[in-house]
Tab-separated table of C-alpha atoms in Angstrom:
chain	number	residue	atom	x	y	z
A	328	UNK	CA	88.871	150.445	76.128
A	329	UNK	CA	91.283	147.867	75.865
A	330	UNK	CA	94.970	148.384	74.495
A	331	UNK	CA	96.797	145.903	72.600
A	332	UNK	CA	100.478	146.371	72.153
A	333	UNK	CA	101.506	147.061	68.731
A	334	UNK	CA	104.502	144.366	67.264
A	335	UNK	CA	107.646	145.504	65.940
A	336	UNK	CA	106.784	145.492	62.345
A	337	UNK	CA	103.283	147.708	63.033
A	338	UNK	CA	106.104	150.223	64.401
A	339	UNK	CA	108.255	149.832	61.116
A	340	UNK	CA	105.261	150.276	58.813
A	341	UNK	CA	103.909	153.439	61.007
A	342	UNK	CA	107.511	154.745	60.622
A	343	UNK	CA	108.117	154.061	56.658
A	344	UNK	CA	104.850	155.989	56.051
A	345	UNK	CA	105.613	158.851	58.206
A	346	UNK	CA	109.120	159.207	56.652
A	347	UNK	CA	107.532	158.508	53.300
A	348	UNK	CA	105.260	161.233	53.355
A	349	UNK	CA	107.588	163.734	54.462
A	350	UNK	CA	110.635	163.014	52.462
A	351	UNK	CA	109.170	161.270	48.918
A	352	UNK	CA	108.074	163.315	46.131
A	353	UNK	CA	109.453	164.832	42.969
A	354	UNK	CA	112.091	166.415	45.183
A	355	UNK	CA	112.870	163.624	47.466
A	356	UNK	CA	115.774	164.734	49.936
A	357	UNK	CA	116.628	160.787	50.997
A	358	UNK	CA	116.619	157.734	49.190
A	359	UNK	CA	114.180	155.165	49.618
A	360	UNK	CA	116.675	152.836	51.360
A	361	UNK	CA	118.098	155.201	53.386
A	362	UNK	CA	114.216	155.806	54.504
A	363	UNK	CA	113.386	152.092	55.646
A	364	UNK	CA	117.003	152.085	57.717
A	365	UNK	CA	115.460	155.123	59.465
A	366	UNK	CA	112.269	153.607	60.127
A	367	UNK	CA	113.950	150.180	61.593
A	368	UNK	CA	115.815	152.555	63.978
A	369	UNK	CA	113.105	154.928	64.900
A	370	UNK	CA	110.885	151.745	65.323
A	371	UNK	CA	113.145	149.935	67.383
A	372	UNK	CA	113.526	152.506	69.914
A	373	UNK	CA	109.575	153.327	70.174
A	374	UNK	CA	109.165	149.428	70.222
A	375	UNK	CA	111.578	149.211	73.533
A	376	UNK	CA	109.962	152.287	75.370
A	377	UNK	CA	106.588	150.322	74.856
A	378	UNK	CA	107.869	146.912	75.979
A	379	UNK	CA	109.031	148.636	79.194
A	380	UNK	CA	105.684	150.544	79.725
A	381	UNK	CA	103.622	147.475	79.095
A	382	UNK	CA	106.160	145.451	81.733
A	383	UNK	CA	105.549	148.527	84.302
A	384	UNK	CA	101.657	148.873	83.641
A	385	UNK	CA	101.421	144.711	84.352
A	386	UNK	CA	103.491	144.963	87.563
A	387	UNK	CA	101.126	147.785	88.543
A	388	UNK	CA	98.819	144.911	89.441
A	389	UNK	CA	99.350	141.665	91.601
A	390	UNK	CA	96.842	139.682	89.337
A	391	UNK	CA	98.738	140.105	86.460
A	392	UNK	CA	102.361	141.121	87.798
A	393	UNK	CA	105.764	139.067	86.930
A	394	UNK	CA	107.730	136.937	89.626
A	395	UNK	CA	109.984	140.241	89.785
A	396	UNK	CA	106.890	142.164	90.557
A	397	UNK	CA	105.980	140.228	93.156
A	398	UNK	CA	109.044	139.796	95.205
A	399	UNK	CA	109.129	143.687	94.946
A	400	UNK	CA	105.686	143.812	96.219
A	401	UNK	CA	106.452	141.565	98.933
A	402	UNK	CA	109.687	143.601	100.154
A	403	UNK	CA	106.910	146.646	100.291
A	404	UNK	CA	104.457	144.579	102.497
A	405	UNK	CA	107.365	143.256	104.540
A	406	UNK	CA	105.845	139.723	103.210
A	407	UNK	CA	108.388	137.665	101.573
A	408	UNK	CA	108.259	134.382	99.639
A	409	UNK	CA	107.969	131.072	101.813
A	410	UNK	CA	111.684	130.013	101.837
A	411	UNK	CA	112.551	126.108	100.931
A	412	UNK	CA	112.076	123.963	103.839
A	413	UNK	CA	113.775	121.148	105.395
A	414	UNK	CA	111.509	117.824	106.800
A	415	UNK	CA	111.489	117.737	110.579
A	416	UNK	CA	110.701	114.622	112.623
A	417	UNK	CA	111.533	112.455	115.546
A	418	UNK	CA	112.745	109.274	115.354
A	419	UNK	CA	112.824	106.672	117.953
A	420	UNK	CA	116.064	104.996	118.948
A	421	UNK	CA	116.439	102.540	121.220
A	422	UNK	CA	119.828	101.406	123.364
A	423	UNK	CA	121.052	98.408	125.903
A	424	UNK	CA	121.133	101.050	128.535
A	425	UNK	CA	120.593	104.692	129.710
A	426	UNK	CA	123.352	107.414	129.209
A	427	UNK	CA	124.109	106.354	125.478
A	428	UNK	CA	124.367	109.540	123.791
A	429	UNK	CA	123.172	110.259	120.117
A	430	UNK	CA	125.616	113.132	119.104
A	431	UNK	CA	124.413	116.170	117.426
A	432	UNK	CA	125.430	115.663	113.610
A	433	UNK	CA	124.750	112.359	113.484
A	434	UNK	CA	123.371	111.139	110.493
A	435	UNK	CA	120.707	108.572	109.404
A	436	UNK	CA	119.509	107.384	106.054
A	437	UNK	CA	116.918	105.840	104.161
A	438	UNK	CA	117.074	103.158	101.454
A	439	UNK	CA	116.858	105.595	99.126
A	440	UNK	CA	119.723	107.654	100.135
A	441	UNK	CA	117.889	110.315	101.914
A	442	UNK	CA	119.829	111.902	104.828
A	443	UNK	CA	118.806	113.177	107.966
A	444	UNK	CA	121.181	114.800	110.891
A	445	UNK	CA	120.275	114.808	114.645
A	446	UNK	CA	119.562	118.273	115.908
A	447	UNK	CA	121.321	118.141	119.137
A	448	UNK	CA	123.069	116.099	121.437
A	449	UNK	CA	120.283	113.589	123.146
A	450	UNK	CA	121.004	111.058	125.865
A	451	UNK	CA	118.870	107.877	125.370
A	452	UNK	CA	116.850	106.780	128.284
A	453	UNK	CA	117.066	102.932	127.223
A	454	UNK	CA	114.364	100.658	127.825
A	455	UNK	CA	112.141	98.575	125.289
A	456	UNK	CA	110.240	101.790	123.849
A	457	UNK	CA	112.720	103.513	122.880
A	458	UNK	CA	114.218	107.486	123.017
A	459	UNK	CA	112.542	110.227	120.361
A	460	UNK	CA	115.324	111.933	118.727
A	461	UNK	CA	115.007	115.059	116.691
A	462	UNK	CA	116.094	114.969	113.327
A	463	UNK	CA	116.405	117.281	110.333
A	464	UNK	CA	116.640	116.779	106.593
A	465	UNK	CA	120.053	117.248	104.981
A	466	UNK	CA	118.577	118.165	101.846
A	467	UNK	CA	115.687	120.564	101.128
A	468	UNK	CA	112.155	119.603	100.034
A	469	UNK	CA	109.489	116.573	99.476
A	470	UNK	CA	111.897	113.910	99.282
A	471	UNK	CA	112.702	114.225	103.464
A	472	UNK	CA	108.889	114.033	103.677
A	473	UNK	CA	108.732	110.245	105.022
A	474	UNK	CA	106.205	108.364	106.616
A	475	UNK	CA	105.820	106.665	110.408
A	476	UNK	CA	107.235	103.641	110.690
A	477	UNK	CA	109.686	103.662	108.028
A	478	UNK	CA	112.820	102.037	109.030
A	479	UNK	CA	116.307	104.084	108.869
A	480	UNK	CA	119.760	102.941	109.306
A	481	UNK	CA	123.156	105.134	110.537
A	482	UNK	CA	125.171	106.547	107.594
A	483	UNK	CA	128.194	105.675	109.541
A	484	UNK	CA	127.530	102.772	111.550
A	485	UNK	CA	125.542	102.942	115.012
A	486	UNK	CA	126.854	103.564	118.271
A	487	UNK	CA	127.875	100.788	120.722
A	488	UNK	CA	124.937	99.554	122.405
A	489	UNK	CA	122.273	101.239	119.983
A	490	UNK	CA	119.936	99.303	117.761
A	491	UNK	CA	121.074	99.781	114.340
A	492	UNK	CA	117.759	100.240	112.901
A	493	UNK	CA	115.908	103.280	114.221
A	494	UNK	CA	112.412	103.709	113.316
A	495	UNK	CA	110.800	107.095	112.473
A	496	UNK	CA	108.564	108.359	115.376
A	497	UNK	CA	104.387	109.720	115.280
A	498	UNK	CA	103.462	111.715	112.506
A	499	UNK	CA	106.674	111.036	109.962
A	500	UNK	CA	109.174	113.729	108.958
A	501	UNK	CA	107.022	116.914	107.791
A	502	UNK	CA	107.469	120.337	106.553
A	503	UNK	CA	109.989	119.417	103.165
A	504	UNK	CA	108.894	121.942	100.433
A	505	UNK	CA	111.228	123.285	97.544
A	506	UNK	CA	110.243	124.411	94.384
A	507	UNK	CA	112.390	126.065	91.323
A	508	UNK	CA	111.614	129.822	90.724
A	509	UNK	CA	113.135	132.310	88.062
A	510	UNK	CA	113.794	135.542	89.247
A	511	UNK	CA	115.889	138.088	87.521
A	512	UNK	CA	117.324	135.337	84.858
A	513	UNK	CA	118.288	133.252	88.443
A	514	UNK	CA	117.134	130.168	89.756
A	515	UNK	CA	116.002	130.484	93.189
A	516	UNK	CA	114.496	127.780	95.649
A	517	UNK	CA	111.459	128.247	97.094
A	518	UNK	CA	108.725	126.595	99.573
A	519	UNK	CA	105.793	127.518	97.842
A	520	UNK	CA	104.533	128.338	94.282
A	521	UNK	CA	104.558	131.421	92.560
A	522	UNK	CA	100.958	131.644	92.526
A	523	UNK	CA	100.480	130.606	96.068
A	524	UNK	CA	102.953	134.030	96.886
A	525	UNK	CA	100.695	135.566	94.666
A	526	UNK	CA	97.223	134.658	96.562
A	527	UNK	CA	98.925	135.453	99.751
A	528	UNK	CA	99.905	139.124	98.691
A	529	UNK	CA	96.411	139.241	97.146
A	530	UNK	CA	94.904	138.357	100.501
A	531	UNK	CA	96.948	140.760	102.290
A	532	UNK	CA	96.249	143.810	99.930
A	533	UNK	CA	92.851	143.003	100.221
A	534	UNK	CA	92.812	142.812	104.344
A	535	UNK	CA	94.996	145.165	105.847
A	536	UNK	CA	96.177	144.480	109.418
A	537	UNK	CA	93.791	145.446	111.869
A	538	UNK	CA	95.340	144.634	115.109
A	539	UNK	CA	94.454	140.876	115.513
A	540	UNK	CA	91.123	140.400	112.831
A	541	UNK	CA	90.794	136.776	111.293
A	542	UNK	CA	92.781	138.145	108.381
A	543	UNK	CA	96.183	138.801	110.477
A	544	UNK	CA	96.051	135.251	111.867
A	545	UNK	CA	95.649	133.787	108.681
A	546	UNK	CA	98.394	135.948	107.374
A	547	UNK	CA	100.838	135.352	110.242
A	548	UNK	CA	100.186	131.776	110.117
A	549	UNK	CA	100.232	130.961	106.455
A	550	UNK	CA	103.647	132.859	105.709
A	551	UNK	CA	105.318	129.688	107.143
A	552	UNK	CA	105.878	126.548	104.485
A	553	UNK	CA	104.117	123.524	105.269
A	554	UNK	CA	101.060	125.925	106.083
A	555	UNK	CA	98.332	126.055	103.013
A	556	UNK	CA	95.176	127.489	105.302
A	557	UNK	CA	94.717	128.477	108.582
A	558	UNK	CA	91.343	128.440	109.755
A	559	UNK	CA	90.777	131.434	112.638
A	560	UNK	CA	87.934	130.186	115.674
A	561	UNK	CA	87.177	133.236	117.188
A	562	UNK	CA	86.064	133.240	121.114
A	563	UNK	CA	87.354	129.310	121.220
A	564	UNK	CA	87.284	127.575	123.709
A	565	UNK	CA	85.993	130.725	125.815
A	566	UNK	CA	85.869	134.488	125.616
A	567	UNK	CA	88.934	136.125	124.531
A	568	UNK	CA	90.028	133.267	123.118
A	569	UNK	CA	91.511	132.368	119.271
A	570	UNK	CA	92.311	129.178	118.357
A	571	UNK	CA	94.117	128.669	114.799
A	572	UNK	CA	93.554	125.406	113.357
A	573	UNK	CA	96.551	124.538	110.440
A	574	UNK	CA	96.085	122.552	107.417
A	575	UNK	CA	98.355	121.617	104.634
A	576	UNK	CA	97.423	120.883	101.283
A	577	UNK	CA	100.182	119.197	98.911
A	578	UNK	CA	99.123	117.063	95.669
A	579	UNK	CA	102.680	116.049	95.526
A	580	UNK	CA	102.705	114.052	98.616
A	581	UNK	CA	101.474	110.296	98.757
A	582	UNK	CA	98.080	109.825	100.859
A	583	UNK	CA	95.604	112.088	101.698
A	584	UNK	CA	96.308	113.583	104.814
A	585	UNK	CA	96.054	117.143	105.906
A	586	UNK	CA	97.550	117.143	109.125
A	587	UNK	CA	100.774	119.604	109.822
A	588	UNK	CA	103.839	118.084	111.780
A	589	UNK	CA	104.790	119.188	115.471
A	590	UNK	CA	107.747	121.208	114.597
A	591	UNK	CA	105.608	123.612	112.355
A	592	UNK	CA	102.734	123.877	114.711
A	593	UNK	CA	105.346	125.094	117.279
A	594	UNK	CA	106.967	127.766	114.807
A	595	UNK	CA	103.900	129.156	113.999
A	596	UNK	CA	102.685	129.171	117.651
A	597	UNK	CA	106.032	130.896	118.592
A	598	UNK	CA	105.547	133.661	116.000
A	599	UNK	CA	101.857	134.349	115.986
A	600	UNK	CA	101.911	134.446	120.457
A	601	UNK	CA	105.081	136.634	120.170
A	602	UNK	CA	104.523	140.073	122.099
A	603	UNK	CA	105.273	141.580	118.750
A	604	UNK	CA	101.981	140.385	117.036
A	605	UNK	CA	99.269	138.816	119.522
A	606	UNK	CA	97.010	141.243	120.973
A	607	UNK	CA	97.518	141.780	124.577
A	608	UNK	CA	94.326	140.468	125.641
A	609	UNK	CA	93.757	137.140	123.336
A	610	UNK	CA	94.372	133.806	124.741
A	611	UNK	CA	95.916	132.155	121.518
A	612	UNK	CA	96.396	128.402	120.849
A	613	UNK	CA	97.871	126.722	117.462
A	614	UNK	CA	96.943	123.565	116.837
A	615	UNK	CA	96.899	120.931	113.820
A	616	UNK	CA	93.820	119.826	112.188
A	617	UNK	CA	93.098	116.284	112.556
A	618	UNK	CA	92.291	113.929	109.627
A	619	UNK	CA	88.608	112.241	109.378
A	620	UNK	CA	88.315	110.192	106.831
A	621	UNK	CA	85.291	109.735	105.111
A	622	UNK	CA	83.971	107.006	102.956
A	623	UNK	CA	82.034	107.938	99.571
A	624	UNK	CA	79.261	106.255	97.734
A	625	UNK	CA	79.004	108.498	94.338
A	626	UNK	CA	76.869	107.369	91.267
A	627	UNK	CA	78.347	108.828	88.528
A	628	UNK	CA	77.637	109.099	84.347
A	629	UNK	CA	79.607	107.899	82.540
A	630	UNK	CA	80.994	105.610	84.746
A	631	UNK	CA	84.819	105.354	83.262
A	632	UNK	CA	87.916	106.191	84.966
A	633	UNK	CA	88.623	109.807	83.266
A	634	UNK	CA	85.613	110.529	84.963
A	635	UNK	CA	86.498	109.116	88.258
A	636	UNK	CA	89.709	110.844	88.399
A	637	UNK	CA	88.181	114.295	87.622
A	638	UNK	CA	85.607	113.664	90.444
A	639	UNK	CA	88.038	112.435	92.775
A	640	UNK	CA	90.086	115.553	92.577
A	641	UNK	CA	87.510	117.769	92.473
A	642	UNK	CA	86.198	116.209	96.040
A	643	UNK	CA	89.437	116.666	97.166
A	644	UNK	CA	89.456	120.235	96.400
A	645	UNK	CA	85.872	120.869	98.181
A	646	UNK	CA	86.875	119.165	101.187
A	647	UNK	CA	89.868	121.372	101.497
A	648	UNK	CA	86.855	124.233	101.942
A	649	UNK	CA	85.318	122.932	104.987
A	650	UNK	CA	86.415	123.664	108.818
A	651	UNK	CA	85.940	121.813	111.725
A	652	UNK	CA	82.437	122.297	113.195
A	653	UNK	CA	80.753	122.283	109.634
A	654	UNK	CA	78.556	119.470	108.103
A	655	UNK	CA	78.983	117.494	104.767
A	656	UNK	CA	75.804	116.895	103.388
A	657	UNK	CA	75.454	114.500	100.279
A	658	UNK	CA	73.095	117.454	98.269
A	659	UNK	CA	75.583	119.995	98.776
A	660	UNK	CA	77.995	118.040	97.931
A	661	UNK	CA	76.950	116.372	94.821
A	662	UNK	CA	76.277	119.845	93.491
A	663	UNK	CA	80.006	121.196	93.868
A	664	UNK	CA	81.333	117.849	92.335
A	665	UNK	CA	78.935	118.576	89.390
A	666	UNK	CA	80.052	121.860	88.760
A	667	UNK	CA	83.662	121.043	88.720
A	668	UNK	CA	84.048	117.916	87.397
A	669	UNK	CA	83.227	116.655	83.684
A	670	UNK	CA	80.770	114.254	84.814
A	671	UNK	CA	77.490	114.611	82.800
A	672	UNK	CA	75.510	113.210	85.957
A	673	UNK	CA	76.433	113.079	89.496
A	674	UNK	CA	74.928	112.416	92.900
A	675	UNK	CA	76.517	111.491	95.844
A	676	UNK	CA	74.300	108.561	97.406
A	677	UNK	CA	76.069	108.583	101.064
A	678	UNK	CA	78.680	109.711	102.964
A	679	UNK	CA	80.443	107.265	105.420
A	680	UNK	CA	76.922	104.950	105.108
A	681	UNK	CA	74.495	108.304	105.842
A	682	UNK	CA	73.466	111.362	104.154
A	683	UNK	CA	75.801	113.713	106.317
A	684	UNK	CA	78.815	113.569	108.371
A	685	UNK	CA	79.752	116.289	111.456
A	686	UNK	CA	83.426	117.633	111.870
A	687	UNK	CA	84.094	117.632	115.380
A	688	UNK	CA	84.778	121.552	116.562
A	689	UNK	CA	86.739	120.186	119.641
A	690	UNK	CA	89.233	117.886	117.883
A	691	UNK	CA	89.545	120.269	114.786
A	692	UNK	CA	88.558	117.491	112.520
A	693	UNK	CA	89.027	118.102	108.587
A	694	UNK	CA	87.418	115.854	105.925
A	695	UNK	CA	90.170	113.436	103.356
A	696	UNK	CA	89.079	111.121	101.109
A	697	UNK	CA	88.592	107.396	102.349
A	698	UNK	CA	87.096	104.963	100.021
A	699	UNK	CA	84.989	105.591	97.193
A	700	UNK	CA	82.319	103.494	95.867
A	701	UNK	CA	81.905	103.939	92.508
A	702	UNK	CA	78.405	103.298	91.115
A	703	UNK	CA	76.495	103.994	87.403
A	704	UNK	CA	74.023	106.754	87.944
A	705	UNK	CA	71.212	104.620	86.346
A	706	UNK	CA	71.655	101.780	88.563
């Protein structure tokens, strides 16, 4: 049977009634006012003990644990929260001639003042195509996630013979994550939300390490900021092979892409394939998923902006549940969207002009939203 925590006033009344029955009467030993004071003292002590017991009880279970309890559980499992992370990427720098060097610590900025620092000394090759140079955001968080093609400028002036407007290379800057979390009264910066951390701990508890099973690879990969989901393909592309397909879901980012940056992929690959973890007989590869843009024709009732927003949000979440090699079908999608949106009636009429779309296994395709043609349900 469920137990509800009594309030402080409940404890006070219980103590008063107990003291009154013991000391009131014709030959009362204590005054009524004194008994009320004693009742509040006893009730306060009992109430604090009950609150402590309630906190201990809640923290026994990951589903109800507070942040401090999650951190303690993560320490026991050697599964800490993801630290805040800094966006990384390549910048294409052009020079008039070869041998020009971009020193480590060189700072580039965006128009909004976001700064990026060169990771190491890089000698430019010259030529019209330029040289890719690795840069790291100076500050953590999503502000450093900028798309490819963004024009940057040197904060302290460009070196002699170097183009003053370098451009962000393929894939853009990726991987910056930062969330404020209050732990033991202090503010910490995490690379994931509290609920995401809770989900990872629950996944670990429900799927204990088994020497290289699917859940092991998922746990190894999803501990990195910038990795929301790891899809494990067993015996792929050959017997004894394992492929980890990484996806990144972040509603704070502009655009629909779920691809993971090269730097994060390399970090995950180094971690997963280390001799301390990888089973000795497994040939492991780690890749990012590849966006496959799908266009949709969706009939809804009522056909208004509120319902459209609800259906679009539901569609984004449903598409994230697919994996490379799956087939996205109109019938199944219609049922899922109707269940998870506020549309009264809904039918997916077409997917990219057909009744289904196949996600290529070899290319590790994941579906993302392209154009949506909204239609009246009864039209």
